[in-house]
Coordinates of C-alpha atoms and ligand atoms in Angstrom, one line a residue:
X1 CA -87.6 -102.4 -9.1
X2 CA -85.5 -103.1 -6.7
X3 CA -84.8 -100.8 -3.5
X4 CA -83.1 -97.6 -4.5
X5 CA -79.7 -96.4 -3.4
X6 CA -80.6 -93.5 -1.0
X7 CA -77.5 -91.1 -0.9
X8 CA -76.8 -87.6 2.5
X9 CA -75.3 -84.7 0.8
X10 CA -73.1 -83.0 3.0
X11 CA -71.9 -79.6 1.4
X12 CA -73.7 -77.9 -1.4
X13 CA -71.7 -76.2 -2.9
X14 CA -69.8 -76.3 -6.3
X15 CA -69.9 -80.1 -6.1
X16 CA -72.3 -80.7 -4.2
X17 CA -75.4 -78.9 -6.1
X18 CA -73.2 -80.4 -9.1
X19 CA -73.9 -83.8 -7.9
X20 CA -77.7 -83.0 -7.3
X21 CA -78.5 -81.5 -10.5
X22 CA -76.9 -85.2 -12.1
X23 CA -79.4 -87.3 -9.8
X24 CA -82.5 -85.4 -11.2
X25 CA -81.4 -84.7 -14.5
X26 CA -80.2 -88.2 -15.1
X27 CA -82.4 -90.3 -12.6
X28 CA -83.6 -93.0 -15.8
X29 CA -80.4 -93.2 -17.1
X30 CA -78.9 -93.8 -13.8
X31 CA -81.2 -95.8 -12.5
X32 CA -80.8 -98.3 -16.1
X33 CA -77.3 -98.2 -15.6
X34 CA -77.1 -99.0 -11.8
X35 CA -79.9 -101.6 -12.1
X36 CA -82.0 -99.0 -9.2
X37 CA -82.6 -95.8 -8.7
X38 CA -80.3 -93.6 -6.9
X39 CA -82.5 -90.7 -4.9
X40 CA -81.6 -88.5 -2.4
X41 CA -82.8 -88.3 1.2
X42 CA -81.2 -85.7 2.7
X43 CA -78.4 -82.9 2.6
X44 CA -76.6 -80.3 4.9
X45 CA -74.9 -77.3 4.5
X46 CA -74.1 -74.0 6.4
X47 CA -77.0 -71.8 5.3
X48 CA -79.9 -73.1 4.7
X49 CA -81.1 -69.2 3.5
X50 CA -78.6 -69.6 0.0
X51 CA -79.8 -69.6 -3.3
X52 CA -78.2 -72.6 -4.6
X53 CA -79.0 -73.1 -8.1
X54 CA -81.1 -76.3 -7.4
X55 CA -84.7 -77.2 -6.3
X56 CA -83.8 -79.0 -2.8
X57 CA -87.0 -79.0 -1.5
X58 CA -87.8 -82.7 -1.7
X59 CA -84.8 -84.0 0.7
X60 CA -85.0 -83.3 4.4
X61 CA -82.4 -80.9 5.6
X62 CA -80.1 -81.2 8.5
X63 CA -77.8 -78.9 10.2
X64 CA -75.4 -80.9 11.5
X65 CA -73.6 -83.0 9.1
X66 CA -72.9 -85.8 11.6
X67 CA -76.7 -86.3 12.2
X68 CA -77.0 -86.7 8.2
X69 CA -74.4 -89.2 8.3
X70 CA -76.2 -91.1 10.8
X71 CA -79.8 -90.7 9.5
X72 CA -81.0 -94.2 8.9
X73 CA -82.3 -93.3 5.6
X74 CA -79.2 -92.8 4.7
X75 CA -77.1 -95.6 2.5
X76 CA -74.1 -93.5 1.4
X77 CA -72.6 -90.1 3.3
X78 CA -71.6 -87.8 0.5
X79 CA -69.0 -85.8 1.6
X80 CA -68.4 -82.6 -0.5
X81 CA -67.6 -80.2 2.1
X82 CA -64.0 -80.1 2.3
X83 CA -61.2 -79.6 4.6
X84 CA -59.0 -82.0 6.5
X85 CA -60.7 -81.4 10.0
X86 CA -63.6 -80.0 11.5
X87 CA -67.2 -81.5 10.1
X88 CA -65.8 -83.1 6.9
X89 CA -63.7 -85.3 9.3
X90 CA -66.1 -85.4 12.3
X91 CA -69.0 -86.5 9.8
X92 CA -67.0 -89.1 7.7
X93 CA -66.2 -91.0 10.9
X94 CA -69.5 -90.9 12.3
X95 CA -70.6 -91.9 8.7
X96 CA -68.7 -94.9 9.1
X97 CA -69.5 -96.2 12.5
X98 CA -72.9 -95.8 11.6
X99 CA -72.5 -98.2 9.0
X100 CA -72.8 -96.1 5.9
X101 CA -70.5 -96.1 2.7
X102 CA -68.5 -92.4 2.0
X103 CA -67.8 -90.6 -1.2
X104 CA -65.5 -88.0 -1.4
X105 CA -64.1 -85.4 -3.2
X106 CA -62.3 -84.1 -0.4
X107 CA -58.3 -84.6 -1.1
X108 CA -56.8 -82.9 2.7
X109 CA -59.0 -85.4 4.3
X110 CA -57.7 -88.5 2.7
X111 CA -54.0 -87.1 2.3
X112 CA -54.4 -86.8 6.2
X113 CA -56.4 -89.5 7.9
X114 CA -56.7 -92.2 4.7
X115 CA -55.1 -94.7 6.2
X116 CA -57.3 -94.2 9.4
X117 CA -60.5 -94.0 7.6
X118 CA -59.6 -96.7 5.2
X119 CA -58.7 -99.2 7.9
X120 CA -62.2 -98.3 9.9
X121 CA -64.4 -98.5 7.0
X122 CA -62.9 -102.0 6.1
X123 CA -63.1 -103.3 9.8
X124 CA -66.8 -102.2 9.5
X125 CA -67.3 -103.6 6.0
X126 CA -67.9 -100.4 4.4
X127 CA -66.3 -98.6 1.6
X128 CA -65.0 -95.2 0.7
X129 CA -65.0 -93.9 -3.2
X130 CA -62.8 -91.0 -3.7
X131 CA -62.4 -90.9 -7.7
X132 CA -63.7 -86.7 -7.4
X133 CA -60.6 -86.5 -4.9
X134 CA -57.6 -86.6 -7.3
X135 CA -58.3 -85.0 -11.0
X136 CA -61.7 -83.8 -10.7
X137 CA -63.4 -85.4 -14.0
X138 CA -60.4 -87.6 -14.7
X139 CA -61.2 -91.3 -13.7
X140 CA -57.8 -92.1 -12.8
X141 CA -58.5 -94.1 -9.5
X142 CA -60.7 -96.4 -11.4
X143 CA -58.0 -96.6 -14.1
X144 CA -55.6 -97.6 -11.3
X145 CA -57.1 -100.0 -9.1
X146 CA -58.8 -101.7 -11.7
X147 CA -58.2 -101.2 -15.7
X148 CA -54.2 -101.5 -14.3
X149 CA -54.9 -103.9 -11.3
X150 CA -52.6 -106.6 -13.5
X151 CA -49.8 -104.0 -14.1
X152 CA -46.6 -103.4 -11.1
X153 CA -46.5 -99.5 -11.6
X154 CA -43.4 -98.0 -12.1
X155 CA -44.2 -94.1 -12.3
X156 CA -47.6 -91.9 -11.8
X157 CA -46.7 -88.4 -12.4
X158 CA -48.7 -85.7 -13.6
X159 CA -50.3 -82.0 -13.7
X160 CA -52.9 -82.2 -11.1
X161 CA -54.2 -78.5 -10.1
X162 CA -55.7 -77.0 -12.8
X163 CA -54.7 -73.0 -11.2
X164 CA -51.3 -73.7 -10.9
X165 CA -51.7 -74.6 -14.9
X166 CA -53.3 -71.7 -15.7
X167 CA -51.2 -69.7 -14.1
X168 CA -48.1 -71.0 -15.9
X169 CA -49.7 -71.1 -19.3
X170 CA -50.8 -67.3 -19.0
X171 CA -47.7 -66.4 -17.7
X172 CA -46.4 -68.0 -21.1
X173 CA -48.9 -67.2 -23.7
X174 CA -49.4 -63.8 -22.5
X175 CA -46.0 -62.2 -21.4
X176 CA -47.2 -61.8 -17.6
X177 CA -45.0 -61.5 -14.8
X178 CA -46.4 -64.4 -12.0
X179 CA -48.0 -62.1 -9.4
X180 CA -50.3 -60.0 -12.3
X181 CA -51.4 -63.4 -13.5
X182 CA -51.7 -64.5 -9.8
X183 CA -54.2 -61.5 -9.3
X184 CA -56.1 -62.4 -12.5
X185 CA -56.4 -66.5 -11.1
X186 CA -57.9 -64.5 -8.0
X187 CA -60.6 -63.0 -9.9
X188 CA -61.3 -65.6 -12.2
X189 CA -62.2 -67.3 -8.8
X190 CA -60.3 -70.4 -9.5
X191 CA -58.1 -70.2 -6.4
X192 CA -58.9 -71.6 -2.8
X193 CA -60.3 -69.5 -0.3
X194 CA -56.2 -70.3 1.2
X195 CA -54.7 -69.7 -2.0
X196 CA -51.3 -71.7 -0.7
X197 CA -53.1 -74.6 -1.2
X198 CA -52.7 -74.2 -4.6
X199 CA -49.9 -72.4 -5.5
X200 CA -47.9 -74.0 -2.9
X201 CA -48.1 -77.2 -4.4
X202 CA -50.2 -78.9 -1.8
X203 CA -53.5 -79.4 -3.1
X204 CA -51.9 -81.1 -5.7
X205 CA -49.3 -83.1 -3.7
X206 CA -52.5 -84.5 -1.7
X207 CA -53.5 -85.9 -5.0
X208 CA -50.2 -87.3 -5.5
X209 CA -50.0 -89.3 -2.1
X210 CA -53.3 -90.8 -2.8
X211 CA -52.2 -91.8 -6.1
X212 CA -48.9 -92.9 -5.3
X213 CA -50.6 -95.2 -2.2
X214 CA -52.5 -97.3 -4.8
X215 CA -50.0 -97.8 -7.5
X216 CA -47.2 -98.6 -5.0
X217 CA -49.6 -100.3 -2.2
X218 CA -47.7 -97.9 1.2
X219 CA -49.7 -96.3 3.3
X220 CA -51.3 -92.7 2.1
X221 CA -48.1 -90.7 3.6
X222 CA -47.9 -87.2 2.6
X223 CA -45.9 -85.3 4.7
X224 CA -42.9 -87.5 2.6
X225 CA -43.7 -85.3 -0.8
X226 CA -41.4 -82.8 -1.4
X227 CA -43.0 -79.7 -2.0
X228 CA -42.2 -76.8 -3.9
X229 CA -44.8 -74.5 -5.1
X230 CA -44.7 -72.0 -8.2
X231 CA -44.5 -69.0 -6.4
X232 CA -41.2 -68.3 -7.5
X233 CA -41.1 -69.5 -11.2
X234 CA -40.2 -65.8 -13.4
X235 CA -41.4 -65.2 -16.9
X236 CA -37.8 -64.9 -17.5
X237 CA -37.4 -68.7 -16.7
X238 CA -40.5 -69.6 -19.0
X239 CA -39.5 -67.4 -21.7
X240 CA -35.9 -69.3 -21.5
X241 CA -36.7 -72.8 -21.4
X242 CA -39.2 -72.1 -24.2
X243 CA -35.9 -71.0 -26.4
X244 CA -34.3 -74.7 -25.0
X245 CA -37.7 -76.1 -25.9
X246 CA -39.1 -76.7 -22.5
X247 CA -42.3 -76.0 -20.4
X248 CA -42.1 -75.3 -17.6
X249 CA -45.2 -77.5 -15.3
X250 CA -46.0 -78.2 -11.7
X251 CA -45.6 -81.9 -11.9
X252 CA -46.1 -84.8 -9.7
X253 CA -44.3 -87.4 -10.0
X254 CA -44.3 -90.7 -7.9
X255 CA -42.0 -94.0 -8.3
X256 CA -40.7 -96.6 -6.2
X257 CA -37.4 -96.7 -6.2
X258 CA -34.5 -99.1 -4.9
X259 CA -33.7 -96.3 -2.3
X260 CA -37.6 -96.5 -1.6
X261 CA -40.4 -94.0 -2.3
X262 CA -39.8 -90.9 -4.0
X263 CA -43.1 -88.9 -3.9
X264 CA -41.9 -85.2 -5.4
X265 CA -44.8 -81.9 -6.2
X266 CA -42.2 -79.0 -8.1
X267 CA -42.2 -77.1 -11.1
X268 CA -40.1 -79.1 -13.4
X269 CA -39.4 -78.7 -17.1
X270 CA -40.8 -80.9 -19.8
X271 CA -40.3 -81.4 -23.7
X272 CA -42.4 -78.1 -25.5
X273 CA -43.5 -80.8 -27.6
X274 CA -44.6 -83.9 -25.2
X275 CA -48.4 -84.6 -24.0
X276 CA -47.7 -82.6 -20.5
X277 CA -45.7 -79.7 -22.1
X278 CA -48.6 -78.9 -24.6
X279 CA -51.1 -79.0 -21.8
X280 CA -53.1 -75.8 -21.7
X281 CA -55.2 -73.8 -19.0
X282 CA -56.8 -75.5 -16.6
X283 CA -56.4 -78.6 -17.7
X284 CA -55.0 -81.9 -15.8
X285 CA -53.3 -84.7 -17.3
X286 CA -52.3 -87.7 -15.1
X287 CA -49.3 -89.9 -16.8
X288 CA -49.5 -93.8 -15.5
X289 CA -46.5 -96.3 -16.4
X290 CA -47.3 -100.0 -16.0
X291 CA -45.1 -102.7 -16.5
X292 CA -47.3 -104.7 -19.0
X293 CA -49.2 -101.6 -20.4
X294 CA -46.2 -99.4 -20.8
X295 CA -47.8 -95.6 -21.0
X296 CA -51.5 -94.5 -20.0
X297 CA -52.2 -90.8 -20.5
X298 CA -55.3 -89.4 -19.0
X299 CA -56.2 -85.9 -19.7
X300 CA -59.4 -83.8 -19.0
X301 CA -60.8 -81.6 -16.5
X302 CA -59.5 -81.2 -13.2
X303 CA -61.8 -79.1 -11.9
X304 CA -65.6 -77.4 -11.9
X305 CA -69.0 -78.4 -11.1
X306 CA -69.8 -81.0 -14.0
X307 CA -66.4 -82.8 -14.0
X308 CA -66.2 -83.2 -10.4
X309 CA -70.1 -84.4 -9.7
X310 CA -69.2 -86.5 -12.8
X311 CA -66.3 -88.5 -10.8
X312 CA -68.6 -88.5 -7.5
X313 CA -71.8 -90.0 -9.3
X314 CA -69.1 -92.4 -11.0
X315 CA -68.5 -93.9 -7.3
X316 CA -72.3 -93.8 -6.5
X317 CA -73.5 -95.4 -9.6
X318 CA -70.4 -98.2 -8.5
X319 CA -71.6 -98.4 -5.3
X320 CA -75.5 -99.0 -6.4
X321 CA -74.5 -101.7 -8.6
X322 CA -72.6 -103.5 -5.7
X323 CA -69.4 -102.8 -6.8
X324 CA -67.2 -102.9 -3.5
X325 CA -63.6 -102.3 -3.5
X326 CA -61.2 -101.7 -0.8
X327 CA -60.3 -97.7 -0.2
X328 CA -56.7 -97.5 -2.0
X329 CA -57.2 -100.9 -4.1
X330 CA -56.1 -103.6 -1.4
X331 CA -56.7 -103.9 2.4
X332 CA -55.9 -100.9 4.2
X333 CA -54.5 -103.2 7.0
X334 CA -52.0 -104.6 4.2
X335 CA -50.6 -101.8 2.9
X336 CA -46.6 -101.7 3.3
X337 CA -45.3 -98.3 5.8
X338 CA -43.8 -95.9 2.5
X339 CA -40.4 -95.4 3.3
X340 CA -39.2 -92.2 1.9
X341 CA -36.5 -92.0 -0.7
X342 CA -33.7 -89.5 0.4
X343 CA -32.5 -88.7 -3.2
X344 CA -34.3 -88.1 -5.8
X345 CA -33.4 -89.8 -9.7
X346 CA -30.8 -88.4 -11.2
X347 CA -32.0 -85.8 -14.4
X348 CA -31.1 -83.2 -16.4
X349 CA -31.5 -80.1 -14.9
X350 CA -32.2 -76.6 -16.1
X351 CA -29.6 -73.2 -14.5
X352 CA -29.8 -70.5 -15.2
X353 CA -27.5 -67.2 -13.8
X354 CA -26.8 -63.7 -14.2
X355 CA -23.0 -63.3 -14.4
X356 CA -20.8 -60.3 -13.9
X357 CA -19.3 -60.0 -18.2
X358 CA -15.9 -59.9 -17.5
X359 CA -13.0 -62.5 -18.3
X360 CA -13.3 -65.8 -16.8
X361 CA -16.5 -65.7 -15.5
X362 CA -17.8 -68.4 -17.4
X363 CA -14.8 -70.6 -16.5
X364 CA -15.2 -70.2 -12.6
X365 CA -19.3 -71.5 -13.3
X366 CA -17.2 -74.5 -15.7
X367 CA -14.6 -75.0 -13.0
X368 CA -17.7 -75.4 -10.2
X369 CA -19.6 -77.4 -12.3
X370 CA -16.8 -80.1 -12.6
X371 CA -15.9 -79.9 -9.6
X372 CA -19.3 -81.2 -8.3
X373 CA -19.3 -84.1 -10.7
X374 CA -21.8 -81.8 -13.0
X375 CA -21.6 -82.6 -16.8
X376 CA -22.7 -79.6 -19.1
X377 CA -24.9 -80.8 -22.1
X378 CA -26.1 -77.4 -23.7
X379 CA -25.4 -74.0 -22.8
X380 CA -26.2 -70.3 -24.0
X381 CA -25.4 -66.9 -23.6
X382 CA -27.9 -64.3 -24.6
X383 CA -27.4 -60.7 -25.6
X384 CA -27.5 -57.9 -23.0
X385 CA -26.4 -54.5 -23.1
X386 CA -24.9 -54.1 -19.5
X387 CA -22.2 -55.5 -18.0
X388 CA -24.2 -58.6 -16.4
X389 CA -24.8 -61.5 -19.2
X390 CA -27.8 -64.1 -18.8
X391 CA -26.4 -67.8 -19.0
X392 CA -28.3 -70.6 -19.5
X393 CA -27.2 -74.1 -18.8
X394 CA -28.6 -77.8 -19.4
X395 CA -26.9 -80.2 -17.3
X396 CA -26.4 -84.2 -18.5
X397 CA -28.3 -86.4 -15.9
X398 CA -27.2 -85.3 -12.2
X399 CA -28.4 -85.5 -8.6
X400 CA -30.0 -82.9 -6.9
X401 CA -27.1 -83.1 -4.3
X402 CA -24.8 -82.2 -6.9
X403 CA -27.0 -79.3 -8.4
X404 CA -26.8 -78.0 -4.6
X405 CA -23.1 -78.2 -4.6
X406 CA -23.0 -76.5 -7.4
X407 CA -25.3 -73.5 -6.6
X408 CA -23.5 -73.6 -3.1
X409 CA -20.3 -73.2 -4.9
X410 CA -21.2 -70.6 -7.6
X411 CA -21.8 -67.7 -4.6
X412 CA -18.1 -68.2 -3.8
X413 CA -17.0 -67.3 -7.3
X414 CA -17.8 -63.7 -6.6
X415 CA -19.0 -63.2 -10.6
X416 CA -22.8 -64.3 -9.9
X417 CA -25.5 -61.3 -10.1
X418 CA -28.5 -62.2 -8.0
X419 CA -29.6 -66.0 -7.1
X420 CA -29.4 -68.6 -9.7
X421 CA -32.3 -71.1 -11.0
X422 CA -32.3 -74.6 -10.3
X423 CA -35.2 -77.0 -12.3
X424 CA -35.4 -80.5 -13.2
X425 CA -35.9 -81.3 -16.6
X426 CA -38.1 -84.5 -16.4
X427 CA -38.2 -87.5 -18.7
X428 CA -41.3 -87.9 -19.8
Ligands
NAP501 P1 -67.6 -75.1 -1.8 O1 -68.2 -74.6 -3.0 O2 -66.9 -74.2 -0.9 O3 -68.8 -75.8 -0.9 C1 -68.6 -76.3 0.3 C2 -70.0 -76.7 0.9 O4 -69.8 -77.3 2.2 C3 -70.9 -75.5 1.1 O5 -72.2 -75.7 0.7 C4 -70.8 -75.2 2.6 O6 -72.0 -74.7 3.2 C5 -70.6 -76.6 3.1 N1 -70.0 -76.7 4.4 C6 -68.7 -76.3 4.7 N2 -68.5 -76.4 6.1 C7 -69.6 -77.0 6.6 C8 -70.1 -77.4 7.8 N3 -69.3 -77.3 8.9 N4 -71.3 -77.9 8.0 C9 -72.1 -78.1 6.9 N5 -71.8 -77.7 5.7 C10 -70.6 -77.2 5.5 O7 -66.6 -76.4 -2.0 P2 -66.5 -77.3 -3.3 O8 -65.7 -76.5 -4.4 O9 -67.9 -77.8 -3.7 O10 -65.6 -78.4 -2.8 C11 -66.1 -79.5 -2.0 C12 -65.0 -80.6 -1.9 O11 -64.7 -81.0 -3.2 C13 -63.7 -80.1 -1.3 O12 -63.1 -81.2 -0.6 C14 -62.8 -79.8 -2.5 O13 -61.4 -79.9 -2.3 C15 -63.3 -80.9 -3.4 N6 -63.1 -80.7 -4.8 C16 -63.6 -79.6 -5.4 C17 -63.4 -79.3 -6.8 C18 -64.0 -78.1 -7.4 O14 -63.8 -78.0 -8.7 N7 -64.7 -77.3 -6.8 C19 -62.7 -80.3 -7.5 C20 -62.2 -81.4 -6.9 C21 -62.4 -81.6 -5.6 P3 -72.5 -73.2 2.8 O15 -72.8 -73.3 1.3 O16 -73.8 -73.0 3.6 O17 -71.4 -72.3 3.1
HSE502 N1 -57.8 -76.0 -6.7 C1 -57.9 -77.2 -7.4 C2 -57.3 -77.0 -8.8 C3 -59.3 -77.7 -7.5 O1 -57.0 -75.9 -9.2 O2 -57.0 -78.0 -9.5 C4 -59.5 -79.1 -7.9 O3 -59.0 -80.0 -7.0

């Protein structure tokens, strides 16, 4: 048998003790698959006092992750600790001038210092797997730099934190204002220990700068998504665009553009009846659009212990086989700088307004409307006993700049009642 691929755990926590329990459970069937075993030498964590689920007490333990990273029976530097800084960062770059492969499922590290990692680990012929990183069980980065290696992308978008889905599904399907199903996220446990990270939008817009770096071949550059998080989405805009027959989804969506790279995290609103808009709880669902393979939906679990070892042990397994690949599917060193689309596609777009009932209301939101170039496809007003009345508009396909002309313009009619909605109805 030849020698086995020996594997440093650094973090055991959710994923981590996930990714030991595969290695005993499955060591035959790994090892058959990978053509040699996979074992582990040694892991690292905080507290070495925790009850963690899992019999560690064949693998040497270190307290400093960096030392694991440089032990020399060490062939691939695990990293499931997390953050963008700190030891995650401090141990991945040690693990890599030491001369060790990386997986990781950590999303803030790559979003921030990919392209830095990347281009060290390919200078010192090493490689680093990161297919737990975007999707948890979803193998979308394998789908992407290899099932759709022969494809030019033209849009990634998708639903890629599993809390922000729940959230918006239970606000739905139960009635629930945002912050009481906020509370209930909170102690369901499924919300980071910063809770912005999620709800903010930028967990997930991590995942979409890593994604959008392979399928368009830029460098990794988040700090060009536009971010919007779900804070502010009301059960009375769910409840609406239900009645138009739209969900309303925190969705990524990536494509290169003639004005260049347009990399936008928001909640949008999508066909009731599509793939993303019947998407429930938890869930993710990554869309890919190839030129040759038209449309790729991907759609599983974004989170939790099984899914997420499952994508880390996916890398390993690669790894013990031989399977090398460069971090974000081509040289690091060859990757084009992403230059950042300022406008977004024109779409439809979703308002919606509180208007003072009197006569000629709705003509002043018309006259506004034309006036910045805005088209009206569908429009409703509902019932209400006062003397405010709850108008709902679908734009035809417009720019975001003229949706902010617009909502710039309808504070100076003087018959607006509170602070109108703005969302983008995407095509999907
Ligand atoms: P977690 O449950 O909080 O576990 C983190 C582990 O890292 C703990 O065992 C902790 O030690 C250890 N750790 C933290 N700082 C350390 C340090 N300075 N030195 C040594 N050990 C340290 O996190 P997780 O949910 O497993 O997530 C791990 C990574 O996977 C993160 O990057 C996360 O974004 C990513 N991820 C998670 C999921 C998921 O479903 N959980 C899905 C996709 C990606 P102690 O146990 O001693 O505190
Ligand atoms: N907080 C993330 C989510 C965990 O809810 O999807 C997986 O990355």
């Amino acid at each position: 048998m030849p020698d086995p691929l020996r594997l440093g755990i650094a973090g055991l926590g959710t994923v981590g003790i996930g990714v030991v329990k595969i290695v005993q459970a499955h060591a035959d069937l790994i090892a058959a698959r990978a053509g040699r075993p996979v074992v582990i030498s040694a892991v690292s964590a905080r507290d070495r006092t925790k009850n963690r689920d899992a019999d560690l007490s064949g693998y040497a333990w270190e307290v400093d992750p960096v030392a694991l990273a440089r032990r020399a029976d060490v062939d691939v530097f695990v990293e499931v600790m997390g953050g963008s800084e700190g030891a995650a960062r401090a141990a991945t770059e040690a693990a890599i001038a030491a001369g060790k492969d990386v997986v990781t499922a950590n999303k803030a590290l790559l979003a921030h210092h990919g392209q830095a990692l990347a281009e060290s680990a390919e200078a010192a012929g090493r490689v680093i797997r990161f297919e737990a990183a975007v999707a948890g069980g979803i193998p979308v980065i394998k789908t992407l730099t290899e099932g759709l290696a022969g494809n030019r992308i033209t849009r990634v978008m998708g639903v890629m934190n599993g809390t922000c889905n729940y959230i918006l599904t239970r606000m739905e399907s139960a009635g629930l204002p945002y912050e009481t199903v906020f509370e209930e996220a909170r102690q369901l446990g499924y919300l980071e220990a910063d809770p912005t990270l999620d709800v903010g939008g930028i967990d997930a817009g991590h995942k979409l700068s890593l994604l959008a770096s392979i399928a368009f071949g830029t460098r990794v550059s988040f700090d060009a998504v536009e971010l919007e998080g779900i804070e502010r989405v009301s059960i009375d805009d769910i409840r609406l665009a239900a009645d138009m027959g739209l969900k309303i989804k925190l969705l990524g969506v990536a494509q290169m553009t003639g004005r260049g790279l347009e990399q936008r995290m928001s909640p949008c609103l999508v066909p009731a009846d599509s793939p993303l808009g019947q998407l429930p709880g938890g869930t993710n669902m990554v869309v890919l659009e190839g030129d040759s393979v038209g449309q790729i939906v991907l759609r599983g679990a974004g989170a939790g212990q099984g899914p997420t070892a499952s994508a880390v042990m996916g890398d390993v397994i690669d790894l013990a086989r031989g399977v090398r690949m460069p971090t974000f599917g081509r040289p690091a060193t060859t990757l084009d700088a992403a230059i950042a689309a300022k406008a977004t596609a024109p779409a439809e777009h979703y308002l919606r307004m509180t208007l003072q009932d009197k006569p000629g209301a709705l003509a002043k939101i018309a006259t506004v409307l034309g006036e910045s170039g805005i088209s009206i496809n569908r429009m409703r007003q509902y019932g209400h006993a006062d003397a405010t009345a709850p108008v709902l508009i679908v734009t035809h396909k417009t720019t975001r700049d003229s949706i902010d002309r617009a909502l710039a313009g309808f504070a100076a009619t003087g018959v607006m009642v509170g602070e109108p909605v703005a969302l983008r109805i995407e095509p999907v």
